[in-house]
Short mmCIF file of C-alpha atoms and ligand atoms in Angstrom, two decimals:
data_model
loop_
_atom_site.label_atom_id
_atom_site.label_comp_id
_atom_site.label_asym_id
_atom_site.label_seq_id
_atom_site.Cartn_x
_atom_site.Cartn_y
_atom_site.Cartn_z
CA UNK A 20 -27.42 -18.99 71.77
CA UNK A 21 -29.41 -22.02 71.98
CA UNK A 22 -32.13 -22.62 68.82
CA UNK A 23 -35.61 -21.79 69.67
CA UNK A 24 -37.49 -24.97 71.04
CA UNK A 25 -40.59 -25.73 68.64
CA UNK A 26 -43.23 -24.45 70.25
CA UNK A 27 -41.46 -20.91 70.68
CA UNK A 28 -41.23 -20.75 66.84
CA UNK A 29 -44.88 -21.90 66.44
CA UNK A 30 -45.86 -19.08 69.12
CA UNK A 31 -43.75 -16.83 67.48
CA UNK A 32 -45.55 -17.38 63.62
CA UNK A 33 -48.99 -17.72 65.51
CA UNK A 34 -48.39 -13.87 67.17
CA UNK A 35 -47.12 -12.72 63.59
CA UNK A 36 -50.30 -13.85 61.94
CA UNK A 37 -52.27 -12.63 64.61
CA UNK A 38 -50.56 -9.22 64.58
CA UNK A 39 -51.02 -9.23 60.52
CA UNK A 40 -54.56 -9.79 60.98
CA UNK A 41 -54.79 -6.67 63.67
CA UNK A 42 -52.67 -4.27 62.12
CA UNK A 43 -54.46 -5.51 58.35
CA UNK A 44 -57.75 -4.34 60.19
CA UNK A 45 -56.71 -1.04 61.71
CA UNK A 46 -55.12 -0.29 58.19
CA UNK A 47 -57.97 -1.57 56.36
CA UNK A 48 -59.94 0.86 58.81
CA UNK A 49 -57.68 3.89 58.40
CA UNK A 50 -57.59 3.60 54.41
CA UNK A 51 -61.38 3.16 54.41
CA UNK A 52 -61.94 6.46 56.87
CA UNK A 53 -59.39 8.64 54.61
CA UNK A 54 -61.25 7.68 51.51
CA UNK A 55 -64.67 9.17 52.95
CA UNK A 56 -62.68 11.98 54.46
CA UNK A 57 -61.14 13.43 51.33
CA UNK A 58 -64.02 12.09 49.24
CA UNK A 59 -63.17 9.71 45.90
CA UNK A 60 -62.24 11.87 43.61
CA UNK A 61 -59.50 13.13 46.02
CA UNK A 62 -58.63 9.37 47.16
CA UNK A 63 -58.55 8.61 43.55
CA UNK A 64 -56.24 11.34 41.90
CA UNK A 65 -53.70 10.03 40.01
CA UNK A 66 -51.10 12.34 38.21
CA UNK A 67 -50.17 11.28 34.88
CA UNK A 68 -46.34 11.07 34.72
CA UNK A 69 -45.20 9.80 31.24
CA UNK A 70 -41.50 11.23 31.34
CA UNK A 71 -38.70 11.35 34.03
CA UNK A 72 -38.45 14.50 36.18
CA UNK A 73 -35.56 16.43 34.55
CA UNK A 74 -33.35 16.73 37.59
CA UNK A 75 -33.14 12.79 37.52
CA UNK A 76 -31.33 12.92 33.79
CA UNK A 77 -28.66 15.54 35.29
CA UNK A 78 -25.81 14.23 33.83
CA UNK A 79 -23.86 14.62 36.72
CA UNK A 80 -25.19 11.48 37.50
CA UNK A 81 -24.16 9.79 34.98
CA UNK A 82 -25.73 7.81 32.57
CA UNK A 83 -29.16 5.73 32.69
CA UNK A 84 -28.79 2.24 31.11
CA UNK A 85 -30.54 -1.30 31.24
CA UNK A 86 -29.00 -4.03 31.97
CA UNK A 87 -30.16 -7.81 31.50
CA UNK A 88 -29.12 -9.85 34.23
CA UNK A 89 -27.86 -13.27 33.76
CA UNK A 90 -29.75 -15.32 36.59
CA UNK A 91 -32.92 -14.19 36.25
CA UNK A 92 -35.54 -13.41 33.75
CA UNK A 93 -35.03 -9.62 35.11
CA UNK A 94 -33.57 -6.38 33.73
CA UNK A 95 -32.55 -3.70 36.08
CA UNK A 96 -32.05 0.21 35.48
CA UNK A 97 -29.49 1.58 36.44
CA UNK A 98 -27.67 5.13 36.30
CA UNK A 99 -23.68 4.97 36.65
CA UNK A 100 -20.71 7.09 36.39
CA UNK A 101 -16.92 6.12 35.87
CA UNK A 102 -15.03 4.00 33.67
CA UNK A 103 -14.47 -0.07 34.14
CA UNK A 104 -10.65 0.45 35.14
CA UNK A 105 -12.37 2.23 38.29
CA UNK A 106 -13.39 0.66 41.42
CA UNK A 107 -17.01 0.13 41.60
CA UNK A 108 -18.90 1.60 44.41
CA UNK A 109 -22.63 -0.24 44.34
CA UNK A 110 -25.24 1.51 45.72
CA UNK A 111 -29.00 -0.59 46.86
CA UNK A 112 -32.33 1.81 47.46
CA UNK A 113 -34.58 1.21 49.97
CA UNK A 114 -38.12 1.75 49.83
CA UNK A 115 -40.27 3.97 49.29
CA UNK A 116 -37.35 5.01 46.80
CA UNK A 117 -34.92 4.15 43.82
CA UNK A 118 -31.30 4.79 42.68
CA UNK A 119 -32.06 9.08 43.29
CA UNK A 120 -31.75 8.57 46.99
CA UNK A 121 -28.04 8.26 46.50
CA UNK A 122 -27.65 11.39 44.46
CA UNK A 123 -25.00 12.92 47.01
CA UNK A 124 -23.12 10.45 47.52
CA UNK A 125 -22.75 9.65 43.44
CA UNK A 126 -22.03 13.40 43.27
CA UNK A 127 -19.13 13.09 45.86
CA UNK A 128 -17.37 9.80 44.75
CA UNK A 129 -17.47 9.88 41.07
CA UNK A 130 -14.73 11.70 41.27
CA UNK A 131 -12.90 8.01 42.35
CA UNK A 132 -15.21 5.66 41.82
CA UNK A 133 -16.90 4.06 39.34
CA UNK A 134 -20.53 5.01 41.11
CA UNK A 135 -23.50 2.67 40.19
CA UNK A 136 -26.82 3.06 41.41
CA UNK A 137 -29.81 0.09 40.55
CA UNK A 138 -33.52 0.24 40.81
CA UNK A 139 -34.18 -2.67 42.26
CA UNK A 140 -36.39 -4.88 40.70
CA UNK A 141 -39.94 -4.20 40.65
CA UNK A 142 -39.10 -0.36 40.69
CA UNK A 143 -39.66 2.38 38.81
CA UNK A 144 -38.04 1.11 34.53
CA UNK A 145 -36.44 -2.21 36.08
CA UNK A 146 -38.09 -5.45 35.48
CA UNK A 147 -41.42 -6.26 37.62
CA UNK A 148 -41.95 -10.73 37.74
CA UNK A 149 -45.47 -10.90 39.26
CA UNK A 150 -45.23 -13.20 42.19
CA UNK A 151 -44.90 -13.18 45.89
CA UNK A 152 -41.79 -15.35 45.74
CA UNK A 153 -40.22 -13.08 43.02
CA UNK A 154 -39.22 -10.64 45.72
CA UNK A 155 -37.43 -13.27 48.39
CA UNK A 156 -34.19 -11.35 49.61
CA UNK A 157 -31.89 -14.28 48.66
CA UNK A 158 -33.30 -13.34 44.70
CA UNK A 159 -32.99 -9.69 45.54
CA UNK A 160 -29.32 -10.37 46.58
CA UNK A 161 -28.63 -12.41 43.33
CA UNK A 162 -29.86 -9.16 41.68
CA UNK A 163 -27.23 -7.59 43.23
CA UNK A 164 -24.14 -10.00 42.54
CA UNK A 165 -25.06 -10.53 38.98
CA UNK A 166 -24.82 -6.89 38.52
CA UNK A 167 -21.42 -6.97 40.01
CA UNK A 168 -19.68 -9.53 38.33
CA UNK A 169 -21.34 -8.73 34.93
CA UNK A 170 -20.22 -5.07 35.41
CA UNK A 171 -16.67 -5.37 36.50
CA UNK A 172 -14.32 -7.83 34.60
CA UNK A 173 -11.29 -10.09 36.21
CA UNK A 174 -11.29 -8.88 39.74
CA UNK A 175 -15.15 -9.04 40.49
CA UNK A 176 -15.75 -7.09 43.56
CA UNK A 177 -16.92 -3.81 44.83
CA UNK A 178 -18.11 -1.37 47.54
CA UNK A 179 -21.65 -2.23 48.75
CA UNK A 180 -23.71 0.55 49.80
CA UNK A 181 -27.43 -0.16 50.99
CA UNK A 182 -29.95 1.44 52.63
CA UNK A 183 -33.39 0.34 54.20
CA UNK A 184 -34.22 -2.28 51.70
CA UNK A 185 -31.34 -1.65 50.14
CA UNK A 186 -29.21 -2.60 53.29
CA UNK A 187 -31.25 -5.83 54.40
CA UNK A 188 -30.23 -6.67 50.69
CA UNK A 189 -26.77 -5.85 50.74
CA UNK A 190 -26.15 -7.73 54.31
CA UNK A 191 -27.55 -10.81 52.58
CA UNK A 192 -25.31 -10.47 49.61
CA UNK A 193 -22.56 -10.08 51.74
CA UNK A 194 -23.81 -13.12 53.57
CA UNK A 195 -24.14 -15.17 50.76
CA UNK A 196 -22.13 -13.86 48.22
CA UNK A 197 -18.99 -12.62 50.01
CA UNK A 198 -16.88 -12.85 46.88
CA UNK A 199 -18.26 -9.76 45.15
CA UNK A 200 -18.03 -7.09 48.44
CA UNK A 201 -15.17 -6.04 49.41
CA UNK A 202 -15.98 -3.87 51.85
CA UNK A 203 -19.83 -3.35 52.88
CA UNK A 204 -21.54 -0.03 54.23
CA UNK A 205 -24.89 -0.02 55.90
CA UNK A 206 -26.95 2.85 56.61
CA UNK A 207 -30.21 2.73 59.23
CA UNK A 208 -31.12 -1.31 59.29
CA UNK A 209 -29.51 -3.76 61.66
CA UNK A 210 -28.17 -7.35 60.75
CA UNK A 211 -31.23 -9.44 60.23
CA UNK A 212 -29.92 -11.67 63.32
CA UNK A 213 -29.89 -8.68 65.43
CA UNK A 214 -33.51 -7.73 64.44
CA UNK A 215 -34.35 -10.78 65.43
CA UNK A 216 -32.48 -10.52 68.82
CA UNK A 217 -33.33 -7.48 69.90
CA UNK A 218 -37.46 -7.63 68.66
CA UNK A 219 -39.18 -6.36 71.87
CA UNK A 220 -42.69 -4.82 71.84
CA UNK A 221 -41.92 -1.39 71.14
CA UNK A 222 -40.19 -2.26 68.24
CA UNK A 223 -42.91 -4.53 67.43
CA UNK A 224 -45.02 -1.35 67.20
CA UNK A 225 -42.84 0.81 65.45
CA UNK A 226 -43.14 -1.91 62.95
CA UNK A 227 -46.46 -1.89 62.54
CA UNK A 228 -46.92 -1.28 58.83
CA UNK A 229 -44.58 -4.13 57.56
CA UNK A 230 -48.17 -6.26 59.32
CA UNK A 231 -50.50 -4.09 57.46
CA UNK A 232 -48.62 -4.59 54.58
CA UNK A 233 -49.40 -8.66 54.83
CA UNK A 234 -53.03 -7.35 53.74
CA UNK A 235 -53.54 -8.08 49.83
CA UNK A 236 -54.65 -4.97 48.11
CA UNK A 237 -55.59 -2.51 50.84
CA UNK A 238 -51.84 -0.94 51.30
CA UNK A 239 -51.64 -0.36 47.27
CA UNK A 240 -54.51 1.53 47.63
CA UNK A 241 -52.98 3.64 50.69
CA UNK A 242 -49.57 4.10 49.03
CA UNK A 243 -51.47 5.76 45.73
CA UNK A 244 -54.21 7.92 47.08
CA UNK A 245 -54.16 11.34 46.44
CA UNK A 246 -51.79 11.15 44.39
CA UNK A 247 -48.91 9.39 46.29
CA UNK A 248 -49.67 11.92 49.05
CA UNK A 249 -47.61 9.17 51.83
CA UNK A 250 -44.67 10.23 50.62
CA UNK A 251 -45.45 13.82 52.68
CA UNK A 252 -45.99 11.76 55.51
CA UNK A 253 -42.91 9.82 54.98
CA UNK A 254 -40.11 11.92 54.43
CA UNK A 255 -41.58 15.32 56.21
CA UNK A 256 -43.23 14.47 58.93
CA UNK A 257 -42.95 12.96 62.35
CA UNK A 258 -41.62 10.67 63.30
CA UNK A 259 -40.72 9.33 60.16
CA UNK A 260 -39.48 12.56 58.32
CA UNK A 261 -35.88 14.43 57.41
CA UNK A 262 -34.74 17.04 59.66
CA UNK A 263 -33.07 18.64 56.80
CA UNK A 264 -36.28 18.58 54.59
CA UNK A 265 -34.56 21.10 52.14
CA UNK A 266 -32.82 18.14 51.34
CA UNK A 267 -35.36 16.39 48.98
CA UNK A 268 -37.06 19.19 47.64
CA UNK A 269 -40.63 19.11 45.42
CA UNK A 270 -37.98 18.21 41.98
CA UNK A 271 -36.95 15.54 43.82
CA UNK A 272 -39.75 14.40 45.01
CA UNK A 273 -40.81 14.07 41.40
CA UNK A 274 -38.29 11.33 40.85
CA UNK A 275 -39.65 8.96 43.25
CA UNK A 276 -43.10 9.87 42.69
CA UNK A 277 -42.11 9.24 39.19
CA UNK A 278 -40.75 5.52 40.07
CA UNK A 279 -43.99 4.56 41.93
CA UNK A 280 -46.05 5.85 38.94
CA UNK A 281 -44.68 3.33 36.73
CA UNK A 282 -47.37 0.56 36.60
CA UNK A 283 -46.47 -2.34 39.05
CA UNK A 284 -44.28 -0.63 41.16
CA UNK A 285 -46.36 -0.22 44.41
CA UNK A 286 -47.73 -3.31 44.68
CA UNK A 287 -43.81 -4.62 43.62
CA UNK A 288 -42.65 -2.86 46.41
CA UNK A 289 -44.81 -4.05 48.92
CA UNK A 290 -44.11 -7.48 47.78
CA UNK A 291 -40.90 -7.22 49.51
CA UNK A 292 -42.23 -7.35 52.94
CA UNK A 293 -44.89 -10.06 51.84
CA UNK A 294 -41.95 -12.35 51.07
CA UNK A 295 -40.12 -11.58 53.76
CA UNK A 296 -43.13 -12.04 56.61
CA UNK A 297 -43.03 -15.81 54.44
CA UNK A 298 -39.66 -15.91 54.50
CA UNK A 299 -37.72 -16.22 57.36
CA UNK A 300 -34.26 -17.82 56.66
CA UNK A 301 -32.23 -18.54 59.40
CA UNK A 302 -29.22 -18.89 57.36
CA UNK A 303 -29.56 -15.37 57.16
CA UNK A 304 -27.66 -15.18 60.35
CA UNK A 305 -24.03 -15.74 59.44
CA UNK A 306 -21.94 -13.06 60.84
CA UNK A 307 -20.35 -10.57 58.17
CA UNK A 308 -16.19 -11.22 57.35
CA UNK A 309 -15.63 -8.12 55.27
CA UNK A 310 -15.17 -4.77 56.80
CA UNK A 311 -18.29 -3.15 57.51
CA UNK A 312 -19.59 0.50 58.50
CA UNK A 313 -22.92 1.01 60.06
CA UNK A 314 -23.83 4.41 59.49
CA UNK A 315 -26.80 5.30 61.85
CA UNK A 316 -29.17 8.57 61.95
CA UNK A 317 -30.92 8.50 65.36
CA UNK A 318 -33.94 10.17 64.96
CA UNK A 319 -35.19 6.95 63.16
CA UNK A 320 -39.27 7.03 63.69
CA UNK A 321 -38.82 2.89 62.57
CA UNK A 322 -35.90 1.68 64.08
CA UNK A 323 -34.36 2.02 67.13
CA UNK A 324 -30.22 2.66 67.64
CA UNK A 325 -29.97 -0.60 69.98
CA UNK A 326 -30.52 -2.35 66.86
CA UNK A 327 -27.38 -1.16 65.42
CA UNK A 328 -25.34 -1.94 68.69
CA UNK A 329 -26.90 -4.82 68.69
CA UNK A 330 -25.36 -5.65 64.81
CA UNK A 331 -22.07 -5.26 65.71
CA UNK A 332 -21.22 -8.75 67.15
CA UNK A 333 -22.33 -10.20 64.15
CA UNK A 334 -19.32 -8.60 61.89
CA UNK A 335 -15.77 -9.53 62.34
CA UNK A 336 -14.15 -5.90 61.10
CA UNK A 337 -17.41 -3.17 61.87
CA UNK A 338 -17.29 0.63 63.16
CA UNK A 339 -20.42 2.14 64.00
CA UNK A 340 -21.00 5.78 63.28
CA UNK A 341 -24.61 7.53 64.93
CA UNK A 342 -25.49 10.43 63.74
CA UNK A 343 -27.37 12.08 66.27
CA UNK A 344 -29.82 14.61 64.77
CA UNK A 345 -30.42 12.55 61.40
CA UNK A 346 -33.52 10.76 60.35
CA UNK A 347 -33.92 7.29 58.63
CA UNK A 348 -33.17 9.03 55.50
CA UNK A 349 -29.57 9.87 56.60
CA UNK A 350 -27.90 9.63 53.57
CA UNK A 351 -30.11 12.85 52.11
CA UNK A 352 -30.88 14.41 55.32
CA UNK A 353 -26.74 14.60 56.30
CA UNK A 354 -25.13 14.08 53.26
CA UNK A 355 -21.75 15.29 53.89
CA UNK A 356 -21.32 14.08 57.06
CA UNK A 357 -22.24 10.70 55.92
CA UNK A 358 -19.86 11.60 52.71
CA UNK A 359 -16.91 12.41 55.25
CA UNK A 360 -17.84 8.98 57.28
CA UNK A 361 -17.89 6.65 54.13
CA UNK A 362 -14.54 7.99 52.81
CA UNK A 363 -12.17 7.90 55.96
CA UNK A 364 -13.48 4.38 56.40
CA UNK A 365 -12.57 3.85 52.50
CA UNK A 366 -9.40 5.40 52.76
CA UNK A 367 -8.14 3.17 55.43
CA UNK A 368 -5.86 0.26 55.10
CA UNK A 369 -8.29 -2.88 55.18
CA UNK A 370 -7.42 -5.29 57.89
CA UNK A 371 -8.61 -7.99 56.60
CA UNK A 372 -8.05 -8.08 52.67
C1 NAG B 21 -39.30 -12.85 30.81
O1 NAG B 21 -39.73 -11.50 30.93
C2 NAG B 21 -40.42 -11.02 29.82
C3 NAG B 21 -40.62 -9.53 29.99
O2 NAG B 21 -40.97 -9.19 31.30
C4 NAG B 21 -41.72 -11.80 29.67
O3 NAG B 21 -42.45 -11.33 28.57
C5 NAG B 21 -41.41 -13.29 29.53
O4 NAG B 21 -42.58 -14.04 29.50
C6 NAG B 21 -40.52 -13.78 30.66
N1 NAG B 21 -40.05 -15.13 30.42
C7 NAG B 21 -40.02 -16.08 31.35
C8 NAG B 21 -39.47 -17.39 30.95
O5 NAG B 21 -40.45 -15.89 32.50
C1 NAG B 22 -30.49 -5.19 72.03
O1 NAG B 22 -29.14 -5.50 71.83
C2 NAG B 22 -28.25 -4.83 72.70
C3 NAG B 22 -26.83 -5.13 72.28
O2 NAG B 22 -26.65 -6.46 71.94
C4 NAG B 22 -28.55 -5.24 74.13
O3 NAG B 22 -27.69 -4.57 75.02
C5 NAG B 22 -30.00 -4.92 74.46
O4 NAG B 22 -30.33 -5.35 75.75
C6 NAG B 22 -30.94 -5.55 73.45
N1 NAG B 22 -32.31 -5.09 73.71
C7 NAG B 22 -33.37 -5.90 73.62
C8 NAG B 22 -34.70 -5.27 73.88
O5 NAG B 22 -33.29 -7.08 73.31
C1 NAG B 23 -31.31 19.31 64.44
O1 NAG B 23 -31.17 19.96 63.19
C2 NAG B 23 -32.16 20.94 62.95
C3 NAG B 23 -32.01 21.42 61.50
O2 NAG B 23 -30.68 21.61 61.15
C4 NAG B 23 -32.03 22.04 63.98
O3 NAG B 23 -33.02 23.03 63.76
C5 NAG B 23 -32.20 21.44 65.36
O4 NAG B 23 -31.97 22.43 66.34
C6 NAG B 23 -31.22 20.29 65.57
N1 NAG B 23 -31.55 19.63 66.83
C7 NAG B 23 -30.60 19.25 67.70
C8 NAG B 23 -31.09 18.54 68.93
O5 NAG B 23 -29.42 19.43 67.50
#
């Protein structure tokens, strides 16, 4: 494909700021109208959460530990099962989460892996640098290879596992660090080239909130009112929410409400997209050389399944899975399907290795 002349790009940051600016306002709006419907002290409940929900020590899990990473002034937490003569099987949160949202799948392949899940910076204990330009993706994805090669000695590779944030993160890494992934699994977010590919309007508007989220301030104060009350919206509700809502029940909820109590966090969080609207790398466009699986729940209320058709010509070695009647959160709302999908494509001989 030919590059974008100039004044297609210029249009094209022009619209964005334009649709930052609309989307900031109807936000702005909407957080302003639930304030005087629920009245401030309601708006303003916070919920004091000093320790960690208990299910999230369950030392099934493994254990939680800190570790100082060696590009960055950053420490992550981490929680991590297995033994160093193990293969390591990474796994990248997205947002609004942290390492819990992989608790099935550490569950199922501790048994033969070394399983390692990361908050990410600026969540929940791990390390929270105060700018913008702290939370660019290529830093995020340094995050992510230091913590390979300072956790596995000699042969310094593993299984990458991302999803939502995590996954935009783990495609860069394999983009730019190819060394450390051996094989790379993806669940709900295309290749960033095929994002770019396949934007259309309705996507556009599906996207809505990573424009609001341009707005300083405002969409900290959303995330927080009433006491994190989003996250109901998020993963329960249409369009947005699990179909399997058993699946994160109100002790697990705990964990990432815990996470996003720790001081920083939301505003961290949102940071992400800030840096990313400002961001825009096109070398983040190579195509993928490791294996890859996509793993895709359909019923995603942000993201529509032609993107992950769409991501598939930019790997050389990619299956696709869909899960039909799965939400964004696929890897808790089907866990053992998406259990039985990462493991046959584990098991099998790599092509390309
Ligand atoms: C490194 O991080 C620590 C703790 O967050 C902070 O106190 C210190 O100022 C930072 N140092 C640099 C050089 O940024
Ligand atoms: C998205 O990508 C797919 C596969 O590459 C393509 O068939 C489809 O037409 C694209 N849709 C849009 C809206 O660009
Ligand atoms: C999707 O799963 C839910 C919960 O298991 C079930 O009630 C519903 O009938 C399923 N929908 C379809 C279209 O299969």
């Amino acid at each position: 494909m030919a590059p974008a002349p100039a004044y297609v790009k210029i249009l094209l940051a022009v619209g964005q700021i334009v649709l930052a600016l609309f989307y900031g306002t109807l936000g702005t709006v909407f957080t302003l109208l639930h304030l005087v419907r629920s009245g401030r002290e309601k708006f303003f409940r916070r919920v004091e959460r000093p320790k960690p929900p208990q299910v999230a020590l369950d030392p099934i899990y493994g254990e939680h530990k800190m570790l100082k990473l060696k590009s960055s002034n950053v420490t992550l937490h981490y929680v991590s099962k297995g033994t160093s003569d193990q293969p390591l099987m990474l796994f990248v949160h997205g947002f609004p989460e942290c390492w819990y949202a992989w608790r099935y799948q550490m569950k199922y392949f501790s048994k033969n892996y070394r399983v390692v899940a990361i908050d990410q910076r600026g969540y929940g204990l791990s390390s929270k640098p105060s700018s913008i330009g702290d939370y660019k993706v290529e830093l995020l994805a340094r995050d992510v290879a230091d913590v390979v090669e300072q956790l596995v000695s000699g042969y310094q590779s593993c299984v990458l596992v991302g999803h939502d944030w995590g996954a935009i993160v783990s495609w860069t890494v394999a983009m730019l660090y190819p060394a450390v992934v051996d094989k790379l699994i993806i669940l709900n977010v295309p290749h960033p080239a095929a994002y770019q590919a396949n934007l259309s309007f309705a996507q556009l508007r599906k996207s809505w909130y990573i424009f609001f989220y341009q707005t300083p301030f405002i969409p900290e104060l959303f995330f927080q009112a009433n006491d994190m009350n989003i996250f109901n919206g998020v993963f329960y509700t249409k369009p947005m929410g699990l179909i399997n809502k058993g699946n994160i029940n109100s002790e697990d909820l705990e964990v990432f409400k815990y996470t996003f109590a720790q001081k920083g966090t939301p505003r961290a969080a949102i940071n992400y997209y800030r840096a990313l609207f400002r961001n825009q790398k096109a070398e983040l466009s190579k195509p993928v050389t490791m294996p890859v699986l996509i793993i895709w729940g359909c019923e995603d209320g942000a993201l529509g399944e032609e993107l992950a058709d769409g991501s598939v010509k930019y790997c050389s070695d990619v299956q696709l899975k869909k899960i039909r009647n799965a939400s964004h959160w696929v890897q808790q709302d089907e866990p053992d399907e998406v259990n039985r999908y990462m493991e046959a494509f584990l098991n099998e001989k790599s092509t390309s290795k």
